[in-house]
mmCIF file with all atom_site columns, C-alpha atoms in Angstrom:
data_model
loop_
_atom_site.group_PDB
_atom_site.id
_atom_site.type_symbol
_atom_site.label_atom_id
_atom_site.label_alt_id
_atom_site.label_comp_id
_atom_site.label_asym_id
_atom_site.label_entity_id
_atom_site.label_seq_id
_atom_site.pdbx_PDB_ins_code
_atom_site.Cartn_x
_atom_site.Cartn_y
_atom_site.Cartn_z
_atom_site.occupancy
_atom_site.B_iso_or_equiv
_atom_site.pdbx_formal_charge
_atom_site.auth_seq_id
_atom_site.auth_comp_id
_atom_site.auth_asym_id
_atom_site.auth_atom_id
_atom_site.pdbx_PDB_model_num
ATOM 1   C CA . UNK T 1 1   ? -0.118  -0.035  0.107   1.00 0.00 ? 53  UNK T CA 1
ATOM 2   C CA . UNK T 1 2   ? 2.953   2.318   0.720   1.00 0.00 ? 54  UNK T CA 1
ATOM 3   C CA . UNK T 1 3   ? 5.450   2.234   -2.478  1.00 0.00 ? 55  UNK T CA 1
ATOM 4   C CA . UNK T 1 4   ? 9.090   3.493   -2.017  1.00 0.00 ? 56  UNK T CA 1
ATOM 5   C CA . UNK T 1 5   ? 9.717   4.140   -5.699  1.00 0.00 ? 57  UNK T CA 1
ATOM 6   C CA . UNK T 1 6   ? 10.651  7.908   -6.257  1.00 0.00 ? 58  UNK T CA 1
ATOM 7   C CA . UNK T 1 7   ? 7.565   9.595   -7.022  1.00 0.00 ? 59  UNK T CA 1
ATOM 8   C CA . UNK T 1 8   ? 7.030   11.964  -10.021 1.00 0.00 ? 60  UNK T CA 1
ATOM 9   C CA . UNK T 1 9   ? 7.663   15.630  -10.132 1.00 0.00 ? 61  UNK T CA 1
ATOM 10  C CA . UNK T 1 10  ? 4.975   17.370  -7.942  1.00 0.00 ? 62  UNK T CA 1
ATOM 11  C CA . UNK T 1 11  ? 4.578   20.887  -9.373  1.00 0.00 ? 63  UNK T CA 1
ATOM 12  C CA . UNK T 1 12  ? 4.007   23.837  -7.007  1.00 0.00 ? 64  UNK T CA 1
ATOM 13  C CA . UNK T 1 13  ? 0.502   24.364  -8.429  1.00 0.00 ? 65  UNK T CA 1
ATOM 14  C CA . UNK T 1 14  ? -0.865  20.981  -7.649  1.00 0.00 ? 66  UNK T CA 1
ATOM 15  C CA . UNK T 1 15  ? -1.406  21.812  -4.013  1.00 0.00 ? 67  UNK T CA 1
ATOM 16  C CA . UNK T 1 16  ? -0.577  24.452  -1.569  1.00 0.00 ? 68  UNK T CA 1
ATOM 17  C CA . UNK T 1 17  ? 2.342   23.420  0.736   1.00 0.00 ? 69  UNK T CA 1
ATOM 18  C CA . UNK T 1 18  ? 1.726   22.753  4.263   1.00 0.00 ? 70  UNK T CA 1
ATOM 19  C CA . UNK T 1 19  ? 2.812   25.177  6.836   1.00 0.00 ? 71  UNK T CA 1
ATOM 20  C CA . UNK T 1 20  ? 5.614   23.583  7.691   1.00 0.00 ? 72  UNK T CA 1
ATOM 21  C CA . UNK T 1 21  ? 6.826   23.085  4.031   1.00 0.00 ? 73  UNK T CA 1
ATOM 22  C CA . UNK T 1 22  ? 6.032   26.488  3.234   1.00 0.00 ? 74  UNK T CA 1
ATOM 23  C CA . UNK T 1 23  ? 8.106   27.863  5.948   1.00 0.00 ? 75  UNK T CA 1
ATOM 24  C CA . UNK T 1 24  ? 11.389  25.812  4.750   1.00 0.00 ? 76  UNK T CA 1
ATOM 25  C CA . UNK T 1 25  ? 10.725  27.276  1.296   1.00 0.00 ? 77  UNK T CA 1
ATOM 26  C CA . UNK T 1 26  ? 10.918  30.955  2.854   1.00 0.00 ? 78  UNK T CA 1
ATOM 27  C CA . UNK T 1 27  ? 13.956  32.824  1.568   1.00 0.00 ? 79  UNK T CA 1
ATOM 28  C CA . UNK T 1 28  ? 16.044  32.365  4.445   1.00 0.00 ? 80  UNK T CA 1
ATOM 29  C CA . UNK T 1 29  ? 16.142  29.681  7.633   1.00 0.00 ? 81  UNK T CA 1
ATOM 30  C CA . UNK T 1 30  ? 15.055  32.495  9.834   1.00 0.00 ? 82  UNK T CA 1
ATOM 31  C CA . UNK T 1 31  ? 11.377  32.326  8.914   1.00 0.00 ? 83  UNK T CA 1
ATOM 32  C CA . UNK T 1 32  ? 9.061   32.247  11.647  1.00 0.00 ? 84  UNK T CA 1
ATOM 33  C CA . UNK T 1 33  ? 7.775   29.152  12.919  1.00 0.00 ? 85  UNK T CA 1
ATOM 34  C CA . UNK T 1 34  ? 4.664   28.054  12.227  1.00 0.00 ? 86  UNK T CA 1
ATOM 35  C CA . UNK T 1 35  ? 1.530   28.313  14.188  1.00 0.00 ? 87  UNK T CA 1
ATOM 36  C CA . UNK T 1 36  ? 1.615   24.175  15.100  1.00 0.00 ? 88  UNK T CA 1
ATOM 37  C CA . UNK T 1 37  ? 3.321   21.045  14.304  1.00 0.00 ? 89  UNK T CA 1
ATOM 38  C CA . UNK T 1 38  ? 4.188   18.586  13.444  1.00 0.00 ? 90  UNK T CA 1
ATOM 39  C CA . UNK T 1 39  ? 6.922   20.511  13.858  1.00 0.00 ? 91  UNK T CA 1
ATOM 40  C CA . UNK T 1 40  ? 10.560  20.496  12.025  1.00 0.00 ? 92  UNK T CA 1
ATOM 41  C CA . UNK T 1 41  ? 13.238  20.464  14.879  1.00 0.00 ? 93  UNK T CA 1
ATOM 42  C CA . UNK T 1 42  ? 14.427  23.874  14.355  1.00 0.00 ? 94  UNK T CA 1
ATOM 43  C CA . UNK T 1 43  ? 10.935  25.147  15.423  1.00 0.00 ? 95  UNK T CA 1
ATOM 44  C CA . UNK T 1 44  ? 10.269  22.946  18.035  1.00 0.00 ? 96  UNK T CA 1
ATOM 45  C CA . UNK T 1 45  ? 8.902   24.555  21.230  1.00 0.00 ? 97  UNK T CA 1
ATOM 46  C CA . UNK T 1 46  ? 10.891  24.404  24.312  1.00 0.00 ? 98  UNK T CA 1
ATOM 47  C CA . UNK T 1 47  ? 9.647   23.091  27.631  1.00 0.00 ? 99  UNK T CA 1
ATOM 48  C CA . UNK T 1 48  ? 7.555   20.319  26.555  1.00 0.00 ? 100 UNK T CA 1
ATOM 49  C CA . UNK T 1 49  ? 8.169   16.431  27.625  1.00 0.00 ? 101 UNK T CA 1
ATOM 50  C CA . UNK T 1 50  ? 8.622   14.293  24.972  1.00 0.00 ? 102 UNK T CA 1
ATOM 51  C CA . UNK T 1 51  ? 9.308   10.554  24.303  1.00 0.00 ? 103 UNK T CA 1
ATOM 52  C CA . UNK T 1 52  ? 12.546  10.774  21.846  1.00 0.00 ? 104 UNK T CA 1
ATOM 53  C CA . UNK T 1 53  ? 12.331  8.003   19.153  1.00 0.00 ? 105 UNK T CA 1
ATOM 54  C CA . UNK T 1 54  ? 15.166  9.508   17.297  1.00 0.00 ? 106 UNK T CA 1
ATOM 55  C CA . UNK T 1 55  ? 13.642  10.751  14.280  1.00 0.00 ? 107 UNK T CA 1
ATOM 56  C CA . UNK T 1 56  ? 10.562  11.474  15.674  1.00 0.00 ? 108 UNK T CA 1
ATOM 57  C CA . UNK T 1 57  ? 9.827   12.858  19.390  1.00 0.00 ? 109 UNK T CA 1
ATOM 58  C CA . UNK T 1 58  ? 6.111   12.368  20.705  1.00 0.00 ? 110 UNK T CA 1
ATOM 59  C CA . UNK T 1 59  ? 4.607   14.703  23.238  1.00 0.00 ? 111 UNK T CA 1
ATOM 60  C CA . UNK T 1 60  ? 3.655   13.135  26.328  1.00 0.00 ? 112 UNK T CA 1
ATOM 61  C CA . UNK T 1 61  ? -0.376  13.950  26.455  1.00 0.00 ? 113 UNK T CA 1
ATOM 62  C CA . UNK T 1 62  ? -2.064  12.366  29.523  1.00 0.00 ? 114 UNK T CA 1
ATOM 63  C CA . UNK T 1 63  ? -4.314  9.342   28.923  1.00 0.00 ? 115 UNK T CA 1
ATOM 64  C CA . UNK T 1 64  ? -2.858  8.472   25.515  1.00 0.00 ? 116 UNK T CA 1
ATOM 65  C CA . UNK T 1 65  ? -0.924  5.073   25.732  1.00 0.00 ? 117 UNK T CA 1
ATOM 66  C CA . UNK T 1 66  ? 2.286   4.902   23.323  1.00 0.00 ? 118 UNK T CA 1
ATOM 67  C CA . UNK T 1 67  ? 2.599   1.428   22.060  1.00 0.00 ? 119 UNK T CA 1
ATOM 68  C CA . UNK T 1 68  ? 5.917   0.682   20.277  1.00 0.00 ? 120 UNK T CA 1
ATOM 69  C CA . UNK T 1 69  ? 6.925   -2.470  18.494  1.00 0.00 ? 121 UNK T CA 1
ATOM 70  C CA . UNK T 1 70  ? 10.624  -2.957  18.202  1.00 0.00 ? 122 UNK T CA 1
ATOM 71  C CA . UNK T 1 71  ? 13.293  -5.318  16.817  1.00 0.00 ? 123 UNK T CA 1
ATOM 72  C CA . UNK T 1 72  ? 15.798  -6.990  19.050  1.00 0.00 ? 124 UNK T CA 1
ATOM 73  C CA . UNK T 1 73  ? 18.318  -4.386  18.194  1.00 0.00 ? 125 UNK T CA 1
ATOM 74  C CA . UNK T 1 74  ? 16.057  -1.580  19.220  1.00 0.00 ? 126 UNK T CA 1
ATOM 75  C CA . UNK T 1 75  ? 15.146  -0.251  16.022  1.00 0.00 ? 127 UNK T CA 1
ATOM 76  C CA . UNK T 1 76  ? 11.222  0.840   16.346  1.00 0.00 ? 128 UNK T CA 1
ATOM 77  C CA . UNK T 1 77  ? 9.271   -0.748  13.201  1.00 0.00 ? 129 UNK T CA 1
ATOM 78  C CA . UNK T 1 78  ? 5.582   0.374   14.364  1.00 0.00 ? 130 UNK T CA 1
ATOM 79  C CA . UNK T 1 79  ? 4.293   3.279   16.599  1.00 0.00 ? 131 UNK T CA 1
ATOM 80  C CA . UNK T 1 80  ? 0.694   3.281   17.500  1.00 0.00 ? 132 UNK T CA 1
ATOM 81  C CA . UNK T 1 81  ? -0.979  5.749   20.185  1.00 0.00 ? 133 UNK T CA 1
ATOM 82  C CA . UNK T 1 82  ? -4.292  4.823   21.870  1.00 0.00 ? 134 UNK T CA 1
ATOM 83  C CA . UNK T 1 83  ? -6.842  6.844   23.424  1.00 0.00 ? 135 UNK T CA 1
ATOM 84  C CA . UNK T 1 84  ? -10.028 5.163   24.485  1.00 0.00 ? 136 UNK T CA 1
ATOM 85  C CA . UNK T 1 85  ? -11.543 3.870   21.510  1.00 0.00 ? 137 UNK T CA 1
ATOM 86  C CA . UNK T 1 86  ? -9.461  5.865   18.987  1.00 0.00 ? 138 UNK T CA 1
ATOM 87  C CA . UNK T 1 87  ? -5.808  4.771   17.703  1.00 0.00 ? 139 UNK T CA 1
ATOM 88  C CA . UNK T 1 88  ? -3.312  6.639   15.639  1.00 0.00 ? 140 UNK T CA 1
ATOM 89  C CA . UNK T 1 89  ? -0.527  4.953   13.848  1.00 0.00 ? 141 UNK T CA 1
ATOM 90  C CA . UNK T 1 90  ? 2.458   7.200   13.143  1.00 0.00 ? 142 UNK T CA 1
ATOM 91  C CA . UNK T 1 91  ? 5.217   6.886   10.028  1.00 0.00 ? 143 UNK T CA 1
ATOM 92  C CA . UNK T 1 92  ? 7.912   9.439   8.841   1.00 0.00 ? 144 UNK T CA 1
ATOM 93  C CA . UNK T 1 93  ? 9.526   9.331   5.753   1.00 0.00 ? 145 UNK T CA 1
ATOM 94  C CA . UNK T 1 94  ? 12.281  10.995  3.901   1.00 0.00 ? 146 UNK T CA 1
ATOM 95  C CA . UNK T 1 95  ? 11.370  13.397  0.969   1.00 0.00 ? 147 UNK T CA 1
ATOM 96  C CA . UNK T 1 96  ? 12.617  16.242  -1.041  1.00 0.00 ? 148 UNK T CA 1
ATOM 97  C CA . UNK T 1 97  ? 13.388  19.680  0.610   1.00 0.00 ? 149 UNK T CA 1
ATOM 98  C CA . UNK T 1 98  ? 11.356  21.616  -1.858  1.00 0.00 ? 150 UNK T CA 1
ATOM 99  C CA . UNK T 1 99  ? 8.440   19.205  -2.741  1.00 0.00 ? 151 UNK T CA 1
ATOM 100 C CA . UNK T 1 100 ? 5.532   17.495  -0.915  1.00 0.00 ? 152 UNK T CA 1
ATOM 101 C CA . UNK T 1 101 ? 4.957   13.735  -1.466  1.00 0.00 ? 153 UNK T CA 1
ATOM 102 C CA . UNK T 1 102 ? 1.679   13.488  0.514   1.00 0.00 ? 154 UNK T CA 1
ATOM 103 C CA . UNK T 1 103 ? -0.399  14.069  -2.680  1.00 0.00 ? 155 UNK T CA 1
ATOM 104 C CA . UNK T 1 104 ? 1.186   11.098  -4.868  1.00 0.00 ? 156 UNK T CA 1
ATOM 105 C CA . UNK T 1 105 ? 1.271   8.980   -1.781  1.00 0.00 ? 157 UNK T CA 1
ATOM 106 C CA . UNK T 1 106 ? -2.458  9.426   -0.965  1.00 0.00 ? 158 UNK T CA 1
ATOM 107 C CA . UNK T 1 107 ? -3.395  8.530   -4.435  1.00 0.00 ? 159 UNK T CA 1
ATOM 108 C CA . UNK T 1 108 ? -1.422  5.501   -4.345  1.00 0.00 ? 160 UNK T CA 1
ATOM 109 C CA . UNK T 1 109 ? -3.181  4.527   -1.128  1.00 0.00 ? 161 UNK T CA 1
ATOM 110 C CA . UNK T 1 110 ? -6.367  5.277   -2.788  1.00 0.00 ? 162 UNK T CA 1
ATOM 111 C CA . UNK T 1 111 ? -5.596  3.228   -5.805  1.00 0.00 ? 163 UNK T CA 1
ATOM 112 C CA . UNK T 1 112 ? -4.733  0.118   -3.345  1.00 0.00 ? 164 UNK T CA 1
ATOM 113 C CA . UNK T 1 113 ? -8.105  0.460   -1.515  1.00 0.00 ? 165 UNK T CA 1
ATOM 114 C CA . UNK T 1 114 ? -9.906  0.633   -4.692  1.00 0.00 ? 166 UNK T CA 1
ATOM 115 C CA . UNK T 1 115 ? -7.954  -2.539  -6.071  1.00 0.00 ? 167 UNK T CA 1
ATOM 116 C CA . UNK T 1 116 ? -9.199  -4.110  -2.623  1.00 0.00 ? 168 UNK T CA 1
ATOM 117 C CA . UNK T 1 117 ? -12.814 -3.175  -3.231  1.00 0.00 ? 169 UNK T CA 1
ATOM 118 C CA . UNK T 1 118 ? -12.751 -0.495  -0.789  1.00 0.00 ? 170 UNK T CA 1
ATOM 119 C CA . UNK T 1 119 ? -14.310 3.153   -1.918  1.00 0.00 ? 171 UNK T CA 1
ATOM 120 C CA . UNK T 1 120 ? -11.981 5.897   -0.432  1.00 0.00 ? 172 UNK T CA 1
ATOM 121 C CA . UNK T 1 121 ? -13.150 9.351   -0.446  1.00 0.00 ? 173 UNK T CA 1
ATOM 122 C CA . UNK T 1 122 ? -11.157 12.554  0.151   1.00 0.00 ? 174 UNK T CA 1
ATOM 123 C CA . UNK T 1 123 ? -12.219 15.003  2.621   1.00 0.00 ? 175 UNK T CA 1
ATOM 124 C CA . UNK T 1 124 ? -10.621 18.509  3.953   1.00 0.00 ? 176 UNK T CA 1
ATOM 125 C CA . UNK T 1 125 ? -9.056  18.679  7.069   1.00 0.00 ? 177 UNK T CA 1
ATOM 126 C CA . UNK T 1 126 ? -6.506  20.866  9.034   1.00 0.00 ? 178 UNK T CA 1
ATOM 127 C CA . UNK T 1 127 ? -3.391  19.623  7.479   1.00 0.00 ? 179 UNK T CA 1
ATOM 128 C CA . UNK T 1 128 ? -5.160  19.766  3.863   1.00 0.00 ? 180 UNK T CA 1
ATOM 129 C CA . UNK T 1 129 ? -6.518  16.722  1.958   1.00 0.00 ? 181 UNK T CA 1
ATOM 130 C CA . UNK T 1 130 ? -7.219  13.539  3.958   1.00 0.00 ? 182 UNK T CA 1
ATOM 131 C CA . UNK T 1 131 ? -8.253  10.175  2.663   1.00 0.00 ? 183 UNK T CA 1
ATOM 132 C CA . UNK T 1 132 ? -11.245 8.061   4.556   1.00 0.00 ? 184 UNK T CA 1
ATOM 133 C CA . UNK T 1 133 ? -12.563 4.708   4.246   1.00 0.00 ? 185 UNK T CA 1
ATOM 134 C CA . UNK T 1 134 ? -14.373 1.944   5.627   1.00 0.00 ? 186 UNK T CA 1
ATOM 135 C CA . UNK T 1 135 ? -12.716 -1.304  5.583   1.00 0.00 ? 187 UNK T CA 1
ATOM 136 C CA . UNK T 1 136 ? -12.987 -4.845  6.792   1.00 0.00 ? 188 UNK T CA 1
ATOM 137 C CA . UNK T 1 137 ? -11.326 -6.235  9.333   1.00 0.00 ? 189 UNK T CA 1
ATOM 138 C CA . UNK T 1 138 ? -11.389 -9.734  11.284  1.00 0.00 ? 190 UNK T CA 1
ATOM 139 C CA . UNK T 1 139 ? -13.514 -8.114  13.870  1.00 0.00 ? 191 UNK T CA 1
ATOM 140 C CA . UNK T 1 140 ? -15.814 -6.361  11.251  1.00 0.00 ? 192 UNK T CA 1
ATOM 141 C CA . UNK T 1 141 ? -16.113 -3.082  9.471   1.00 0.00 ? 193 UNK T CA 1
ATOM 142 C CA . UNK T 1 142 ? -13.829 -0.458  10.761  1.00 0.00 ? 194 UNK T CA 1
ATOM 143 C CA . UNK T 1 143 ? -13.163 3.321   9.812   1.00 0.00 ? 195 UNK T CA 1
ATOM 144 C CA . UNK T 1 144 ? -9.847  4.638   8.723   1.00 0.00 ? 196 UNK T CA 1
ATOM 145 C CA . UNK T 1 145 ? -8.396  7.991   8.004   1.00 0.00 ? 197 UNK T CA 1
ATOM 146 C CA . UNK T 1 146 ? -4.922  9.045   6.580   1.00 0.00 ? 198 UNK T CA 1
ATOM 147 C CA . UNK T 1 147 ? -3.547  12.418  7.343   1.00 0.00 ? 199 UNK T CA 1
ATOM 148 C CA . UNK T 1 148 ? -0.256  13.434  5.648   1.00 0.00 ? 200 UNK T CA 1
ATOM 149 C CA . UNK T 1 149 ? 1.788   16.462  6.446   1.00 0.00 ? 201 UNK T CA 1
ATOM 150 C CA . UNK T 1 150 ? 4.707   17.498  4.132   1.00 0.00 ? 202 UNK T CA 1
ATOM 151 C CA . UNK T 1 151 ? 7.866   19.148  5.909   1.00 0.00 ? 203 UNK T CA 1
ATOM 152 C CA . UNK T 1 152 ? 11.231  20.023  4.931   1.00 0.00 ? 204 UNK T CA 1
ATOM 153 C CA . UNK T 1 153 ? 12.573  16.738  3.909   1.00 0.00 ? 205 UNK T CA 1
ATOM 154 C CA . UNK T 1 154 ? 10.330  14.611  5.535   1.00 0.00 ? 206 UNK T CA 1
ATOM 155 C CA . UNK T 1 155 ? 6.635   13.947  5.401   1.00 0.00 ? 207 UNK T CA 1
ATOM 156 C CA . UNK T 1 156 ? 4.661   12.249  8.638   1.00 0.00 ? 208 UNK T CA 1
ATOM 157 C CA . UNK T 1 157 ? 1.773   9.788   7.667   1.00 0.00 ? 209 UNK T CA 1
ATOM 158 C CA . UNK T 1 158 ? -1.006  9.393   10.529  1.00 0.00 ? 210 UNK T CA 1
ATOM 159 C CA . UNK T 1 159 ? -3.632  6.756   10.036  1.00 0.00 ? 211 UNK T CA 1
ATOM 160 C CA . UNK T 1 160 ? -6.499  7.175   12.500  1.00 0.00 ? 212 UNK T CA 1
ATOM 161 C CA . UNK T 1 161 ? -8.617  4.051   13.544  1.00 0.00 ? 213 UNK T CA 1
ATOM 162 C CA . UNK T 1 162 ? -11.801 3.998   15.416  1.00 0.00 ? 214 UNK T CA 1
ATOM 163 C CA . UNK T 1 163 ? -13.741 6.817   16.661  1.00 0.00 ? 215 UNK T CA 1
ATOM 164 C CA . UNK T 1 164 ? -11.231 9.458   15.800  1.00 0.00 ? 216 UNK T CA 1
ATOM 165 C CA . UNK T 1 165 ? -11.521 7.612   12.098  1.00 0.00 ? 217 UNK T CA 1
ATOM 166 C CA . UNK T 1 166 ? -15.154 8.089   11.860  1.00 0.00 ? 218 UNK T CA 1
ATOM 167 C CA . UNK T 1 167 ? -15.545 11.640  13.206  1.00 0.00 ? 219 UNK T CA 1
ATOM 168 C CA . UNK T 1 168 ? -12.491 14.045  13.274  1.00 0.00 ? 220 UNK T CA 1
ATOM 169 C CA . UNK T 1 169 ? -14.260 15.724  16.082  1.00 0.00 ? 221 UNK T CA 1
ATOM 170 C CA . UNK T 1 170 ? -13.445 12.887  18.376  1.00 0.00 ? 222 UNK T CA 1
ATOM 171 C CA . UNK T 1 171 ? -9.665  13.115  17.859  1.00 0.00 ? 223 UNK T CA 1
ATOM 172 C CA . UNK T 1 172 ? -9.221  14.541  21.203  1.00 0.00 ? 224 UNK T CA 1
ATOM 173 C CA . UNK T 1 173 ? -5.697  14.014  22.632  1.00 0.00 ? 225 UNK T CA 1
ATOM 174 C CA . UNK T 1 174 ? -4.489  12.092  19.584  1.00 0.00 ? 226 UNK T CA 1
ATOM 175 C CA . UNK T 1 175 ? -5.022  15.294  17.675  1.00 0.00 ? 227 UNK T CA 1
ATOM 176 C CA . UNK T 1 176 ? -2.844  17.000  20.286  1.00 0.00 ? 228 UNK T CA 1
ATOM 177 C CA . UNK T 1 177 ? 0.024   14.239  20.054  1.00 0.00 ? 229 UNK T CA 1
ATOM 178 C CA . UNK T 1 178 ? -0.187  14.970  16.108  1.00 0.00 ? 230 UNK T CA 1
ATOM 179 C CA . UNK T 1 179 ? 0.109   18.684  16.183  1.00 0.00 ? 231 UNK T CA 1
ATOM 180 C CA . UNK T 1 180 ? 2.979   18.468  18.491  1.00 0.00 ? 232 UNK T CA 1
ATOM 181 C CA . UNK T 1 181 ? 5.066   16.002  16.992  1.00 0.00 ? 233 UNK T CA 1
ATOM 182 C CA . UNK T 1 182 ? 8.610   17.003  16.172  1.00 0.00 ? 234 UNK T CA 1
ATOM 183 C CA . UNK T 1 183 ? 10.701  15.497  13.401  1.00 0.00 ? 235 UNK T CA 1
ATOM 184 C CA . UNK T 1 184 ? 14.601  15.373  13.513  1.00 0.00 ? 236 UNK T CA 1
ATOM 185 C CA . UNK T 1 185 ? 15.822  14.883  9.921   1.00 0.00 ? 237 UNK T CA 1
ATOM 186 C CA . UNK T 1 186 ? 19.214  13.724  9.754   1.00 0.00 ? 238 UNK T CA 1
ATOM 187 C CA . UNK T 1 187 ? 21.599  15.342  7.181   1.00 0.00 ? 239 UNK T CA 1
ATOM 188 C CA . UNK T 1 188 ? 21.908  11.660  5.681   1.00 0.00 ? 240 UNK T CA 1
ATOM 189 C CA . UNK T 1 189 ? 20.805  11.595  1.910   1.00 0.00 ? 241 UNK T CA 1
ATOM 190 C CA . UNK T 1 190 ? 17.974  9.124   1.627   1.00 0.00 ? 242 UNK T CA 1
ATOM 191 C CA . UNK T 1 191 ? 15.757  7.812   -0.958  1.00 0.00 ? 243 UNK T CA 1
ATOM 192 C CA . UNK T 1 192 ? 12.666  9.481   -1.234  1.00 0.00 ? 244 UNK T CA 1
ATOM 193 C CA . UNK T 1 193 ? 9.885   7.755   1.107   1.00 0.00 ? 245 UNK T CA 1
ATOM 194 C CA . UNK T 1 194 ? 12.441  5.658   3.080   1.00 0.00 ? 246 UNK T CA 1
ATOM 195 C CA . UNK T 1 195 ? 11.538  5.422   6.554   1.00 0.00 ? 247 UNK T CA 1
ATOM 196 C CA . UNK T 1 196 ? 13.483  7.950   8.784   1.00 0.00 ? 248 UNK T CA 1
ATOM 197 C CA . UNK T 1 197 ? 15.339  5.586   11.283  1.00 0.00 ? 249 UNK T CA 1
ATOM 198 C CA . UNK T 1 198 ? 13.243  5.398   14.914  1.00 0.00 ? 250 UNK T CA 1
ATOM 199 C CA . UNK T 1 199 ? 14.876  3.563   17.928  1.00 0.00 ? 251 UNK T CA 1
ATOM 200 C CA . UNK T 1 200 ? 13.837  2.966   21.344  1.00 0.00 ? 252 UNK T CA 1
ATOM 201 C CA . UNK T 1 201 ? 15.159  5.425   23.934  1.00 0.00 ? 253 UNK T CA 1
ATOM 202 C CA . UNK T 1 202 ? 17.971  3.756   25.749  1.00 0.00 ? 254 UNK T CA 1
ATOM 203 C CA . UNK T 1 203 ? 16.127  3.146   29.067  1.00 0.00 ? 255 UNK T CA 1
ATOM 204 C CA . UNK T 1 204 ? 13.277  1.460   27.205  1.00 0.00 ? 256 UNK T CA 1
ATOM 205 C CA . UNK T 1 205 ? 15.509  -0.930  25.110  1.00 0.00 ? 257 UNK T CA 1
ATOM 206 C CA . UNK T 1 206 ? 17.350  -1.753  28.397  1.00 0.00 ? 258 UNK T CA 1
ATOM 207 C CA . UNK T 1 207 ? 14.119  -2.746  30.051  1.00 0.00 ? 259 UNK T CA 1
ATOM 208 C CA . UNK T 1 208 ? 12.983  -4.616  27.088  1.00 0.00 ? 260 UNK T CA 1
ATOM 209 C CA . UNK T 1 209 ? 16.222  -6.714  26.842  1.00 0.00 ? 261 UNK T CA 1
ATOM 210 C CA . UNK T 1 210 ? 16.106  -7.381  30.429  1.00 0.00 ? 262 UNK T CA 1
ATOM 211 C CA . UNK T 1 211 ? 12.352  -8.568  30.183  1.00 0.00 ? 263 UNK T CA 1
ATOM 212 C CA . UNK T 1 212 ? 13.251  -10.581 26.990  1.00 0.00 ? 264 UNK T CA 1
ATOM 213 C CA . UNK T 1 213 ? 16.374  -12.376 28.965  1.00 0.00 ? 265 UNK T CA 1
ATOM 214 C CA . UNK T 1 214 ? 14.171  -13.125 31.977  1.00 0.00 ? 266 UNK T CA 1
ATOM 215 C CA . UNK T 1 215 ? 11.562  -14.789 29.909  1.00 0.00 ? 267 UNK T CA 1
ATOM 216 C CA . UNK T 1 216 ? 14.153  -16.999 28.080  1.00 0.00 ? 268 UNK T CA 1
ATOM 217 C CA . UNK T 1 217 ? 15.085  -18.426 31.450  1.00 0.00 ? 269 UNK T CA 1
ATOM 218 C CA . UNK T 1 218 ? 13.641  -21.019 33.719  1.00 0.00 ? 270 UNK T CA 1
ATOM 219 C CA . UNK T 1 219 ? 12.114  -20.391 37.307  1.00 0.00 ? 271 UNK T CA 1
ATOM 220 C CA . UNK T 1 220 ? 15.851  -21.070 38.608  1.00 0.00 ? 272 UNK T CA 1
ATOM 221 C CA . UNK T 1 221 ? 17.448  -18.772 36.286  1.00 0.00 ? 273 UNK T CA 1
ATOM 222 C CA . UNK T 1 222 ? 18.536  -21.228 34.014  1.00 0.00 ? 274 UNK T CA 1
ATOM 223 C CA . UNK T 1 223 ? 17.812  -21.726 30.296  1.00 0.00 ? 275 UNK T CA 1
ATOM 224 C CA . UNK T 1 224 ? 14.567  -24.241 29.936  1.00 0.00 ? 276 UNK T CA 1
#
């Protein structure tokens, strides 16, 4: 559903750039910060407690549970935030500095959904054009809503599920998380659409490693 091939050139007239991207295209690097995030690291507000996952920093919002799936080396493979009966899955990807890629990514997601017999529709949201659909899951029909934000050399893709997907008015704390994200884009040249590296904070990695080691040992501390 999410191709890594290099997109065709996106013309400036195709769609207005997001606020984050518009600021990066300003004449100088001292342009004022956008009104809200997701923030590029140079514009991130101070004094906010955040979970540091490397390329992505997630603001700590009361009541929001952060579920992170990581590999044994501590590399994060999936980030999902849960608040009540709503969930928000996050991804961050490499993009050109002067072009947004969400328009083409969104079109490919819609095409893949249509091929699967789903009827997606485009709606306007605070970040521009979003994609919504009702899909079939093992638990029954479910609403999904894709939101994309183009930034300087990055794109955040957010997937709402549950109540927040069916009605944006139910985003609540998850909407606060999305608008408070901080993207830390490294200087490394990366293919367009490559996932930016995410990692567990050291303390979380150490806890996970200790729990795994304990689970591999028997009740007397020996391997079964």
